[in-house]
Coordinates of C-alpha atoms in Angstrom, one line a residue:
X707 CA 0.0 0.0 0.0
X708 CA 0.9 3.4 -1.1
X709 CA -0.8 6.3 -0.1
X710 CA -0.8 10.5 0.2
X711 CA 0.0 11.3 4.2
X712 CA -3.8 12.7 4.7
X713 CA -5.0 9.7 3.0
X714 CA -3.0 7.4 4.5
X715 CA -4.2 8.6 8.5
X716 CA -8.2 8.8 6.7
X717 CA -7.2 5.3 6.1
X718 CA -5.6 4.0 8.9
X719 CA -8.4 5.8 11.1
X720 CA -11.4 3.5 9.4
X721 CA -9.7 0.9 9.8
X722 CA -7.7 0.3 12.7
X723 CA -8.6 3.9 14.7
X724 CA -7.7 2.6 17.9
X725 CA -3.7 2.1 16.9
X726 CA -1.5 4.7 18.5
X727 CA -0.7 6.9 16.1
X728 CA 1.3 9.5 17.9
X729 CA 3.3 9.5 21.4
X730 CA 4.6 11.8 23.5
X731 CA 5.7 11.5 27.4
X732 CA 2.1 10.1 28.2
X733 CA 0.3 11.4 26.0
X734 CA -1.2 9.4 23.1
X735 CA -2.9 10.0 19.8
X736 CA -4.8 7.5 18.1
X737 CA -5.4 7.2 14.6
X738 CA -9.3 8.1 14.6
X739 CA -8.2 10.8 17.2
X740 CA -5.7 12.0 14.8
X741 CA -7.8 12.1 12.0
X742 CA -10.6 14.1 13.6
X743 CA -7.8 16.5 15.7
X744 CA -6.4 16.9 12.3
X745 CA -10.0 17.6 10.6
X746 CA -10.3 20.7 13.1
X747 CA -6.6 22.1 12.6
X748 CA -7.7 22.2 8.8
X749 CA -10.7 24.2 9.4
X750 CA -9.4 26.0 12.0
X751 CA -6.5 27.4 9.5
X752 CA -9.0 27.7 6.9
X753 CA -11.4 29.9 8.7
X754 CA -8.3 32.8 8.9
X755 CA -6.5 31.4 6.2
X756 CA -6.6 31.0 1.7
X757 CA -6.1 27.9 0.7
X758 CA -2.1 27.9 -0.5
X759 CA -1.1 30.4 2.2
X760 CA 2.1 29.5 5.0
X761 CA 1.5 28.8 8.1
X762 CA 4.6 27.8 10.3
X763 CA 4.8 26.1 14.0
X764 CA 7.6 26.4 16.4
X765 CA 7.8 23.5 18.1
X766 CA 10.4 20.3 19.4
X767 CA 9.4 16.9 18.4
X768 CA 6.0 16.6 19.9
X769 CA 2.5 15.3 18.4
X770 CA 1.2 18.6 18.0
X771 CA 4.0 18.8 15.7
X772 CA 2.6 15.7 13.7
X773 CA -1.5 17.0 14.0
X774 CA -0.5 20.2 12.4
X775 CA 1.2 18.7 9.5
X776 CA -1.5 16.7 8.5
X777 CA -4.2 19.3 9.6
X778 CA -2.6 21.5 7.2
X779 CA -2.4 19.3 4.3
X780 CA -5.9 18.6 4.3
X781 CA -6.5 22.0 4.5
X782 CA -4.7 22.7 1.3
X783 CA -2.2 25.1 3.3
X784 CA 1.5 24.7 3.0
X785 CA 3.6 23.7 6.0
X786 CA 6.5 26.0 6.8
X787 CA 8.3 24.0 10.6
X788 CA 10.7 26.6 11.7
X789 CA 14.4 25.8 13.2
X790 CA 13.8 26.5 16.9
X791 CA 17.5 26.9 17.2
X792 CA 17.7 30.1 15.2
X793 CA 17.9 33.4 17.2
X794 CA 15.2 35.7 17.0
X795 CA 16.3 37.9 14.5
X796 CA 16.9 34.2 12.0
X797 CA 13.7 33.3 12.9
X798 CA 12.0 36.4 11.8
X799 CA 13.7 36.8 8.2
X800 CA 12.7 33.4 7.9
X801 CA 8.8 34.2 8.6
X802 CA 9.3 36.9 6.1
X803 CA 10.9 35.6 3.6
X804 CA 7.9 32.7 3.9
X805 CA 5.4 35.2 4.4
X806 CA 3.3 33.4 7.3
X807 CA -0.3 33.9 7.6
X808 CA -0.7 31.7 11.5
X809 CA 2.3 30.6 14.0
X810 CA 1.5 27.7 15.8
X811 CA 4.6 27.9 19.0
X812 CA 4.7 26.2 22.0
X813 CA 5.7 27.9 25.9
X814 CA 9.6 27.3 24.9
X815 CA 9.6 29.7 22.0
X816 CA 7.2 32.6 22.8
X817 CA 9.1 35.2 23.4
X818 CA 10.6 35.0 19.7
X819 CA 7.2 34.2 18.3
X820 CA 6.5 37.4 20.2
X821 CA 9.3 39.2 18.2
X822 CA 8.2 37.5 15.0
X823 CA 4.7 39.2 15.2
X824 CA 6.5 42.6 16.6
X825 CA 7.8 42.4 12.9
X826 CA 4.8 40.9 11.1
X827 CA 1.6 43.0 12.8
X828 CA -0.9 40.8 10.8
X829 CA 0.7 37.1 12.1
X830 CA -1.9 35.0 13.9
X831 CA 0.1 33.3 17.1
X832 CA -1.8 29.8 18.3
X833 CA -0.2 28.4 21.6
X834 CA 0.8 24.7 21.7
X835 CA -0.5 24.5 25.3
X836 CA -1.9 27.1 27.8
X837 CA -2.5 30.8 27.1
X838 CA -3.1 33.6 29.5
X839 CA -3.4 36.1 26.2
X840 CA -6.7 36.8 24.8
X841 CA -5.1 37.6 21.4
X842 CA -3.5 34.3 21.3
X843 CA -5.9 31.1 21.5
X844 CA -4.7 27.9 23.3
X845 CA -4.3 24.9 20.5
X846 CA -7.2 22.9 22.8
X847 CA -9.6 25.9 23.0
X848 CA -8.4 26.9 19.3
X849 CA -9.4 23.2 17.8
X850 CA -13.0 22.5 20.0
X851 CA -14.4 25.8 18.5
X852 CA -14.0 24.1 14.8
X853 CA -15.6 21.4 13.1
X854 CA -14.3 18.1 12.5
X855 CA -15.4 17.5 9.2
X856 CA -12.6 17.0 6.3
X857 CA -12.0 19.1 4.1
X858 CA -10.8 16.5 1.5
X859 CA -7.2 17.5 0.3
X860 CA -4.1 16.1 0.1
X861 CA -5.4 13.2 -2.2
X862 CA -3.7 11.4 -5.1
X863 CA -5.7 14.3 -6.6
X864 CA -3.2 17.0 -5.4
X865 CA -0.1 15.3 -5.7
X866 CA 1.9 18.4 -8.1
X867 CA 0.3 20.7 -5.1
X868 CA 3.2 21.8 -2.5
X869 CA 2.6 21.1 1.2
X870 CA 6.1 21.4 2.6
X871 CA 8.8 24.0 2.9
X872 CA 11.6 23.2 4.2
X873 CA 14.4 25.8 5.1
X874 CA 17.8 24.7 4.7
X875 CA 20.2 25.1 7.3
X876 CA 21.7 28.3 5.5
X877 CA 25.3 28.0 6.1
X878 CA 26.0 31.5 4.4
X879 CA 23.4 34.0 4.1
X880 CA 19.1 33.5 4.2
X881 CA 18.1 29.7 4.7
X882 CA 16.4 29.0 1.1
X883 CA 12.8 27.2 1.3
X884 CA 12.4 23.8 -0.6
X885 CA 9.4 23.4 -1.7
X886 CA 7.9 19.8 -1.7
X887 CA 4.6 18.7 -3.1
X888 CA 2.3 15.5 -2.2
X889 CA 4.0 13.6 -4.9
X890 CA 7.5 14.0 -3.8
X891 CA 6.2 12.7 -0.1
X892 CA 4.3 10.2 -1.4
X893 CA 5.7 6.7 0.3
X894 CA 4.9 3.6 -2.4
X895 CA 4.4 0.0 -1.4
X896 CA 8.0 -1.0 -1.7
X897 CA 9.4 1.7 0.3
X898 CA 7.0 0.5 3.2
X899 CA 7.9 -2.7 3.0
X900 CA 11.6 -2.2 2.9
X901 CA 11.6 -1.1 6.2
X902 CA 10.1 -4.4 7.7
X903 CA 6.9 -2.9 9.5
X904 CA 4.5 -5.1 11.6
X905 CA 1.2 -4.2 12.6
X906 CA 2.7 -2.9 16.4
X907 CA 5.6 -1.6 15.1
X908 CA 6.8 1.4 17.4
X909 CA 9.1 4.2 15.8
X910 CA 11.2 6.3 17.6
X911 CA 11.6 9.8 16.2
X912 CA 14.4 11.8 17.8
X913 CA 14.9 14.2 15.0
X914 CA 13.4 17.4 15.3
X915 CA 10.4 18.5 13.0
X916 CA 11.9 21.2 10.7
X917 CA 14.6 18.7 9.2
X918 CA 13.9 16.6 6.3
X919 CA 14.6 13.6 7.8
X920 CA 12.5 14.0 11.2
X921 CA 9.6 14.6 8.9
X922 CA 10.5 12.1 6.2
X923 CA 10.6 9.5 9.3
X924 CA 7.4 10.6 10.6
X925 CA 6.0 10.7 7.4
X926 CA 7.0 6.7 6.4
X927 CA 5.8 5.5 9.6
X928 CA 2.3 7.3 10.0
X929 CA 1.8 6.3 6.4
X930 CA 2.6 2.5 7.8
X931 CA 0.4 2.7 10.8
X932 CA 3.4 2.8 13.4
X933 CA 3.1 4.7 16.5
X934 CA 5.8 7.0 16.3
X935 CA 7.0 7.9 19.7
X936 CA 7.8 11.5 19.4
X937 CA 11.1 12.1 21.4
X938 CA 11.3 16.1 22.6
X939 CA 14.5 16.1 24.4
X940 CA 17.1 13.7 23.6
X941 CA 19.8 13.0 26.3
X942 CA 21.6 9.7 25.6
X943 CA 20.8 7.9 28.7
X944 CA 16.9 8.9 27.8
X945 CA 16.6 7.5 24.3
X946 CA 18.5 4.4 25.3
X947 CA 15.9 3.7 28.6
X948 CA 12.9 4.1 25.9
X949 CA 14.0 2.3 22.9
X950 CA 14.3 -0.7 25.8
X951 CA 11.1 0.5 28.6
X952 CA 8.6 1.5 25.2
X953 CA 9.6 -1.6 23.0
X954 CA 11.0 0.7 20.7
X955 CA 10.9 -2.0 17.1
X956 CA 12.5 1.4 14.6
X957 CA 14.4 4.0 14.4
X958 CA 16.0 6.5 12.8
X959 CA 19.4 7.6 14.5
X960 CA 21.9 10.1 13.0
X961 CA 25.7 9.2 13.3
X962 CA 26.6 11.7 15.7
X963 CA 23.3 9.7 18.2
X964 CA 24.9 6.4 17.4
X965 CA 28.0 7.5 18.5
X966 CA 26.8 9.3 21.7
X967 CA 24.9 5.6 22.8
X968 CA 27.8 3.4 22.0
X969 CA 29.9 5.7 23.9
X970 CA 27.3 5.6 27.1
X971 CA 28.5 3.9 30.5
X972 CA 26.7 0.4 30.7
X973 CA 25.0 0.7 27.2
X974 CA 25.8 -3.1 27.0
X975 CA 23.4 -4.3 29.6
X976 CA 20.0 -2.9 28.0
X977 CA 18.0 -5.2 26.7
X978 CA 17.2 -3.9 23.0
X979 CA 15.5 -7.0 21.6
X980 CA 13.2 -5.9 20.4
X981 CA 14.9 -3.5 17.8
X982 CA 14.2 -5.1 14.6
X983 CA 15.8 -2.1 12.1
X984 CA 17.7 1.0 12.8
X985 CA 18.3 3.9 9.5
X986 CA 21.0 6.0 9.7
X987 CA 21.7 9.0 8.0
X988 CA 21.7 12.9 7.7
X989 CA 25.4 13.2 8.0
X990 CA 28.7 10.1 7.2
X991 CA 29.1 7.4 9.1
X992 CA 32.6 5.8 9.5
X993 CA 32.7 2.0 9.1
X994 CA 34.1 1.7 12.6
X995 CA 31.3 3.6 14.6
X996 CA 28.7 1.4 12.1
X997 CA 30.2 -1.8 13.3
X998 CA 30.2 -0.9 16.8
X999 CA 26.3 0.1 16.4
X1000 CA 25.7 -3.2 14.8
X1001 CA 27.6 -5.1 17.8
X1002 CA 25.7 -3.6 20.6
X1003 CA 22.1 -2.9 18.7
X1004 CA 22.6 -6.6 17.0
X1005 CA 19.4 -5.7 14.6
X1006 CA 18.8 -4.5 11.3
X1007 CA 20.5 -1.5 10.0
X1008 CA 19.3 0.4 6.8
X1009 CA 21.9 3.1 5.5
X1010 CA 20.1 6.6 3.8
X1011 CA 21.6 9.2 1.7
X1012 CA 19.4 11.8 0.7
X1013 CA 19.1 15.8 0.7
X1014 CA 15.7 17.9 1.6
X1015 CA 15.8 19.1 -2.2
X1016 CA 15.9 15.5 -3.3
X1017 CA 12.7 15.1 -1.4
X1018 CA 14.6 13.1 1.2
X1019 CA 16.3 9.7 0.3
X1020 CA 18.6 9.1 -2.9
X1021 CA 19.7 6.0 -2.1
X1022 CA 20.0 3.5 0.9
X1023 CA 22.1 0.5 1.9
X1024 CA 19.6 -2.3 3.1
X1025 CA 19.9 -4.5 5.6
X1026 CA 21.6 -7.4 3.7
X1027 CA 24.8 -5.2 2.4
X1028 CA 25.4 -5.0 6.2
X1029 CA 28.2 -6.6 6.9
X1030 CA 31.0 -6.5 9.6
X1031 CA 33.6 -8.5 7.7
X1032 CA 34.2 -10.6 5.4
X1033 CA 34.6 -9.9 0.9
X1034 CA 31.5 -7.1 1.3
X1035 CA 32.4 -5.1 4.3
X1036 CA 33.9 -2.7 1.6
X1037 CA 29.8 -1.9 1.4
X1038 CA 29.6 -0.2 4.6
X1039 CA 31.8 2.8 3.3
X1040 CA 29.3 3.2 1.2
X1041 CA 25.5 4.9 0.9
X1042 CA 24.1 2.1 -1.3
X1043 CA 22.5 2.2 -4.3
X1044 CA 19.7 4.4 -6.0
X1045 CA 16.4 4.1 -4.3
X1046 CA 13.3 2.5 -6.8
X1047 CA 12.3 5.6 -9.1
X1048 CA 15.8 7.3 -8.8
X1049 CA 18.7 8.0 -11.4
X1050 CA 22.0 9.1 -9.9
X1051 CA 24.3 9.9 -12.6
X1052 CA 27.9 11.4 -11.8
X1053 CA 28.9 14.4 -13.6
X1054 CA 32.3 16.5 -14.1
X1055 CA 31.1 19.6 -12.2
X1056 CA 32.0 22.2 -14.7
X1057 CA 30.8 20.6 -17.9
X1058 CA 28.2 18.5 -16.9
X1059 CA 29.2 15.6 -18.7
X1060 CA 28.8 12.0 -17.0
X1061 CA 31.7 10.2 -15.9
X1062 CA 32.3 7.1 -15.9
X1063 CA 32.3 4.2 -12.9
X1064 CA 35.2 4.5 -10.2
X1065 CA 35.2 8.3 -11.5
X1066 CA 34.7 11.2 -8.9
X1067 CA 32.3 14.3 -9.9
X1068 CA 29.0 15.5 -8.7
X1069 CA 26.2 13.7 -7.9
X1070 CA 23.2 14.6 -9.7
X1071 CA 19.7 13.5 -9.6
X1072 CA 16.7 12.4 -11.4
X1073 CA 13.5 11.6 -9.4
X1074 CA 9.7 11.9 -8.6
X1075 CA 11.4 12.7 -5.4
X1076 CA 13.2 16.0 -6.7
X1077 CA 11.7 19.6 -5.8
X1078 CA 10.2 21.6 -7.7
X1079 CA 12.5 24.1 -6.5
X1080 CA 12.9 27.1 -3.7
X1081 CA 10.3 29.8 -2.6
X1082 CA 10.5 32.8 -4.4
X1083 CA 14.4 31.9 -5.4
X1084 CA 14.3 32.8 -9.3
X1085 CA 18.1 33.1 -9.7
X1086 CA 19.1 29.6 -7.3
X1087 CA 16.3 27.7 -9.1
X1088 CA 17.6 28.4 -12.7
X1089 CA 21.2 26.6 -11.1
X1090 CA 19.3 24.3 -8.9
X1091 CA 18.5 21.9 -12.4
X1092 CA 21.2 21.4 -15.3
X1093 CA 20.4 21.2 -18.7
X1094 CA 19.1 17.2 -18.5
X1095 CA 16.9 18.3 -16.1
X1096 CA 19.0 16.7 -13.4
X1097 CA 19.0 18.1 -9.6
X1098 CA 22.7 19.5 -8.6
X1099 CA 22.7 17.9 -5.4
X1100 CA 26.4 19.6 -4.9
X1101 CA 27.8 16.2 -3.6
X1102 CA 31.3 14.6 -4.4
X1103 CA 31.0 10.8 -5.0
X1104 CA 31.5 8.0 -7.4
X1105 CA 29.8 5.4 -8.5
X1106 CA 31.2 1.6 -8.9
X1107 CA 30.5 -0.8 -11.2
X1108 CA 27.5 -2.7 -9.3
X1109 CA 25.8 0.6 -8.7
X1110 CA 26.8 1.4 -5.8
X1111 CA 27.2 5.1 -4.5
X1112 CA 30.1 6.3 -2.5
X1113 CA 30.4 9.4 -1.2
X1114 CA 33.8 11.8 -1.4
X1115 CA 32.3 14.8 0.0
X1116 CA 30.8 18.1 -0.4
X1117 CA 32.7 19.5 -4.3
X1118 CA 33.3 22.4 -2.2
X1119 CA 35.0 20.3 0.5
X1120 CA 37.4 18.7 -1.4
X1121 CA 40.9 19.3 -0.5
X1122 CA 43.4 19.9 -3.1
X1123 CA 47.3 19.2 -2.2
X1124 CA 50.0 19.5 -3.9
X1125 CA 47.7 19.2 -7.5
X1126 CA 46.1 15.5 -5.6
X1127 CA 42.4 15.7 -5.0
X1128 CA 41.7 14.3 -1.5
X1129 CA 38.5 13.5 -0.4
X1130 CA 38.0 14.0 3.6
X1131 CA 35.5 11.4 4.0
X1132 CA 38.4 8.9 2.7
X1133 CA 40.6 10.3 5.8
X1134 CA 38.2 10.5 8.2
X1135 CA 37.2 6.7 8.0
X1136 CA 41.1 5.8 7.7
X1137 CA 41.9 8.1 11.2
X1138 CA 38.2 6.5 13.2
X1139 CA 40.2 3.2 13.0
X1140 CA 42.5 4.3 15.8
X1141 CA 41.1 2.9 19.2
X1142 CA 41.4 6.0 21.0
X1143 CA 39.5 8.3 18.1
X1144 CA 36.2 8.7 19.1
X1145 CA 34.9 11.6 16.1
X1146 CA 37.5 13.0 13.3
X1147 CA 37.0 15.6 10.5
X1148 CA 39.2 16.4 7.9
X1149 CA 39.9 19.8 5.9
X1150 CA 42.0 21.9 3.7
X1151 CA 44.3 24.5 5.4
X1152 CA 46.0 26.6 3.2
X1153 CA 49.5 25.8 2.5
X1154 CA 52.1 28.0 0.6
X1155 CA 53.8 25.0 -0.9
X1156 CA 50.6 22.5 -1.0
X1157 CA 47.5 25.1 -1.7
X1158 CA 45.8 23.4 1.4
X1159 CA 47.4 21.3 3.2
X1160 CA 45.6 18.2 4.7
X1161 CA 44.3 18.5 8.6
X1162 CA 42.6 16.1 11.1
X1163 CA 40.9 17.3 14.0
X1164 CA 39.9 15.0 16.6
X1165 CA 38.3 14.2 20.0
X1166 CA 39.5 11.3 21.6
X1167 CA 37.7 8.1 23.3
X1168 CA 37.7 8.9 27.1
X1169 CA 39.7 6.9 28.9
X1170 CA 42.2 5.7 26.0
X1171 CA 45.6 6.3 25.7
X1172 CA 46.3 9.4 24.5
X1173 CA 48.3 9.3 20.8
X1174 CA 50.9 12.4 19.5
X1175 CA 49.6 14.4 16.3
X1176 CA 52.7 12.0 14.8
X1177 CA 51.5 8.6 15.7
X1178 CA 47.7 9.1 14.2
X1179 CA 49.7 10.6 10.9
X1180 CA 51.8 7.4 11.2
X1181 CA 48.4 5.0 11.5
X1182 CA 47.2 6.3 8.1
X1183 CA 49.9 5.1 6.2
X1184 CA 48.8 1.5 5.5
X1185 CA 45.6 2.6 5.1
X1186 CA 46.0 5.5 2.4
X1187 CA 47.7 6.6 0.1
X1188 CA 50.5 8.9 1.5
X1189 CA 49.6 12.7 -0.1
X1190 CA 46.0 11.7 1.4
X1191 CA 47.7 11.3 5.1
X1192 CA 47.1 14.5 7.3
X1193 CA 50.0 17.0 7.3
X1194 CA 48.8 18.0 11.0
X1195 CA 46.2 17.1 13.7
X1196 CA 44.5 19.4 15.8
X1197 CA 43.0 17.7 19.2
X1198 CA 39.3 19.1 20.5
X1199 CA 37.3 18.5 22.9
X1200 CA 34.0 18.7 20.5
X1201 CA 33.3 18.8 16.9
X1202 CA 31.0 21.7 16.2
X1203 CA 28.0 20.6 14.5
X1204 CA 24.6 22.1 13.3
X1205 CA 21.1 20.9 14.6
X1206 CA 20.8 18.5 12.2
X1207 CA 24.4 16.6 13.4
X1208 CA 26.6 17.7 10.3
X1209 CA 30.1 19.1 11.0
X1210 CA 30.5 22.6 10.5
X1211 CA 34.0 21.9 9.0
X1212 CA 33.6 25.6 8.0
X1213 CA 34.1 26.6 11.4
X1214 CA 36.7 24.5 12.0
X1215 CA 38.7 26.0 9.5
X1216 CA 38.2 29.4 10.7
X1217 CA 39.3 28.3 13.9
X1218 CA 42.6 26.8 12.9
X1219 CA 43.5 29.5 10.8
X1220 CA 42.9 32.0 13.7

């Protein structure tokens, strides 16, 4: 089965209603509550808002989060799930730039809702949770005064419609808005069943809502009829005592999560038996933190590679190209192979022109998947598509002869010493070998005799011996070739990284050149 999200929870509601749809803390959602909550949300919007307008909420991982979504889609509005993390000021060029009609926020967040509206006089505020304001309604109070009868959209019907946008993380200048429609979130049949869903399946979602991935995750298993088991404020010790206390059968765990649990005191000893798959994605994994992960969580794994204007994932490495050793543990450097529907094609970046297998260029992208392109972006959409009307995903990798996709990093990461290309990702995995190397990233320095000159920095395993600079340089050179080995290693207590777990390798290299 295959269906729209609205259609899917209309579904799911007629026919098994009393299945926990969404959970958070103790509170539960069923799916026949769901699709009536949802019903009132839509004509709630619609009795303020046209049909096609923005309307944004400001909110952690919570099932409010999940209600809106689908309220809005049935209501024909377009979803706009703002970064909580952003400052005030980010938060209101990014209302703007959207051009919200309604803010849904919860108690967290009000004061820079507050100085959203301050900015934008005619923005509606709706509080996810109490309200002492007469000017801004409590959600409860907001969704009883409104019928729950459906408004009818988000069918098969209105699949070239956009529901979604998406800002991206913006690492220079305005986050852009991606705009998805109903067809590029539409999950098929095969997609459902590659992820081995049961009738009680329980999927943990500890991404938060304004990240292609928490939403892509939310969207797959509402579509299946999981309960997902909406995870607010991640700690390590927290997600690890409810994947084992809630019978937690999925989830979707980011690298830099996997490494935080594998790294936890006593993570041996819980009993996660019930785990029957675990995706990973959002940012690299190193073989050696994947192995570990499938050691201690001894279940499925299902590797993603995707982008938010690729509609999510590109391609994925299932289960069975999982292995820890053996002829195809090569695989696990790897992000698989191009999803059902998807063309990957690697191209030189500057021509355009595909290269063959084993061959480095940009990754570029042809899928039902793809965006349309970004809000009110005339001059980034004419770049965002080249000529064959493939997506420029801006991603290094390479393709092998089997299909399979390997990643070499962002084009604009690549390091370039002494006239050698070197790929970071290649060092990185090479370096997370060493026993005492918990997390590593690689980048260009500039160099007067190299152009950049090849740097590691790294945080180290508590509790292991501590290695020189010298001795991790000396590790790599069995393992790579010897202009790829770092020149110099820099020792950190952190990796700085953006809400969505990806190194800010930008920073880094600010940093060091400071």
């Amino acid at each position: 089965m295959g269906l729209h999200l609205p259609d899917a929870i209309r579904l799911h509601a007629r026919e098994r209603g009393t299945s926990a749809a969404l959970t958070c803390g103790s509170s539960t959602v069923t799916y026949t509550e769901l699709d009536t909550r949802s019903n009132r949300i839509a004509r709630a919007l619609l009795a303020t808002t046209p049909a096609g307008s923005r309307i944004g909420f400001l909110a952690r991982t919570r099932n409010e989060a999940g209600e809106i979504l689908v309220g809005a889609a049935k209501a024909g509005l377009v979803t706009v799930p703002l970064n909580w993390r952003l400052a005030a000021a980010e938060l209101t060029a990014v209302a703007q730039d959207a051009e919200l009609q309604v803010l849904l926020v919860e108690p967290e967040f009000r004061d820079a809702a507050d100085a959203v509206r301050r900015a934008m006089p005619g923005l509606s505020l709706v509080a996810i949770g109490p309200s002492d304001d007469e000017d801004v309604p409590a959600y409860e109070t907001w969704l009883a005064a409104h019928p729950d009868d459906d408004p009818g959209r988000g069918t098969a019907a209105d699949a070239d419609e956009v529901f979604l946008q998406i800002y991206t993380s913006g690492t220079t200048g305005l986050p852009k808005g991606v705009l998805l429609t109903h067809g590029n979130f539409y999950a098929d049949g095969t997609e459902l069943e590659e992820y081995l869903w049961e009738a009680q399946s329980v999927a943990l979602n500890a991404l938060p809502m304004f990240h292609i991935g928490g939403l892509g995750w939310l969207r797959v298993a509402l579509t299946a009829g999981a309960n997902s088991l909406m995870f607010p404020d991640f700690t390590p010790e927290a997600a690890a005592r409810t994947i084992e206390r809630e019978g937690v059968t999925h989830a979707f765990l980011v690298p830099s999560v996997l490494h935080m649990l594998t790294e936890l005191p006593g993570i041996e000893k819980r009993d996660f038996s019930r785990l029957t798959l675990i995706t990973y994605g959002s940012a690299p994994i190193t073989p050696a933190l994947l192995r570990r992960s499938m050691a201690l969580f001894a279940c499925h794994f299902m590797g993603k590679y995707g982008l938010t204007e690729g509609g999510g994932t590109v391609t994925q490495l299932p289960p069975e190209d999982h292995e820890a050793d053996g002829p195809r543990q090569y695989l696990l450097t790897c992000v698989g192979r191009p999803r059902r529907g998807v063309d990957v094609v690697i191209a030189d970046p500057v021509t355009g022109s595909p290269l063959p297998a084993g061959t480095p260029g940009e990754i570029r992208i042809r899928s039902r998947h793809n965006s349309p392109g970004y809000w009110n972006r005339a001059e980034e959409n004419a770049a965002l598509y080249d000529a064959e009307g493939l997506l420029r995903t801006g991603d290094g990798g390479y393709l092998d002869e089997d299909g399979y996709l390997f990643l070499t990093d962002r084009i604009k990461d690549m390091i370039v010493s002494g006239g050698e290309n070197v790929y970071p990702a290649e060092v990185e995995a090479a370096l997370a070998e060493h026993a005492a190397v918990s997390e590593v990233a690689v980048i260009g320095v500039p160099h007067e005799v190299w152009g950049e000159a090849v740097t590691a920095v790294v945080v180290l395993r508590h509790g292991a011996d501590r290695p020189t600079g010298q001795e991790l340089i000396d590790f790599t050179r069995e393992r790579i070739a010897s202009y790829k080995k770092p020149r110099q290693v820099h020792f950190v207590d952190a990796l700085p990284r953006n809400p969505n777990g990806k190194v800010l390798k930008r920073e880094l290299r600010a940093g060091i050149k400071n």
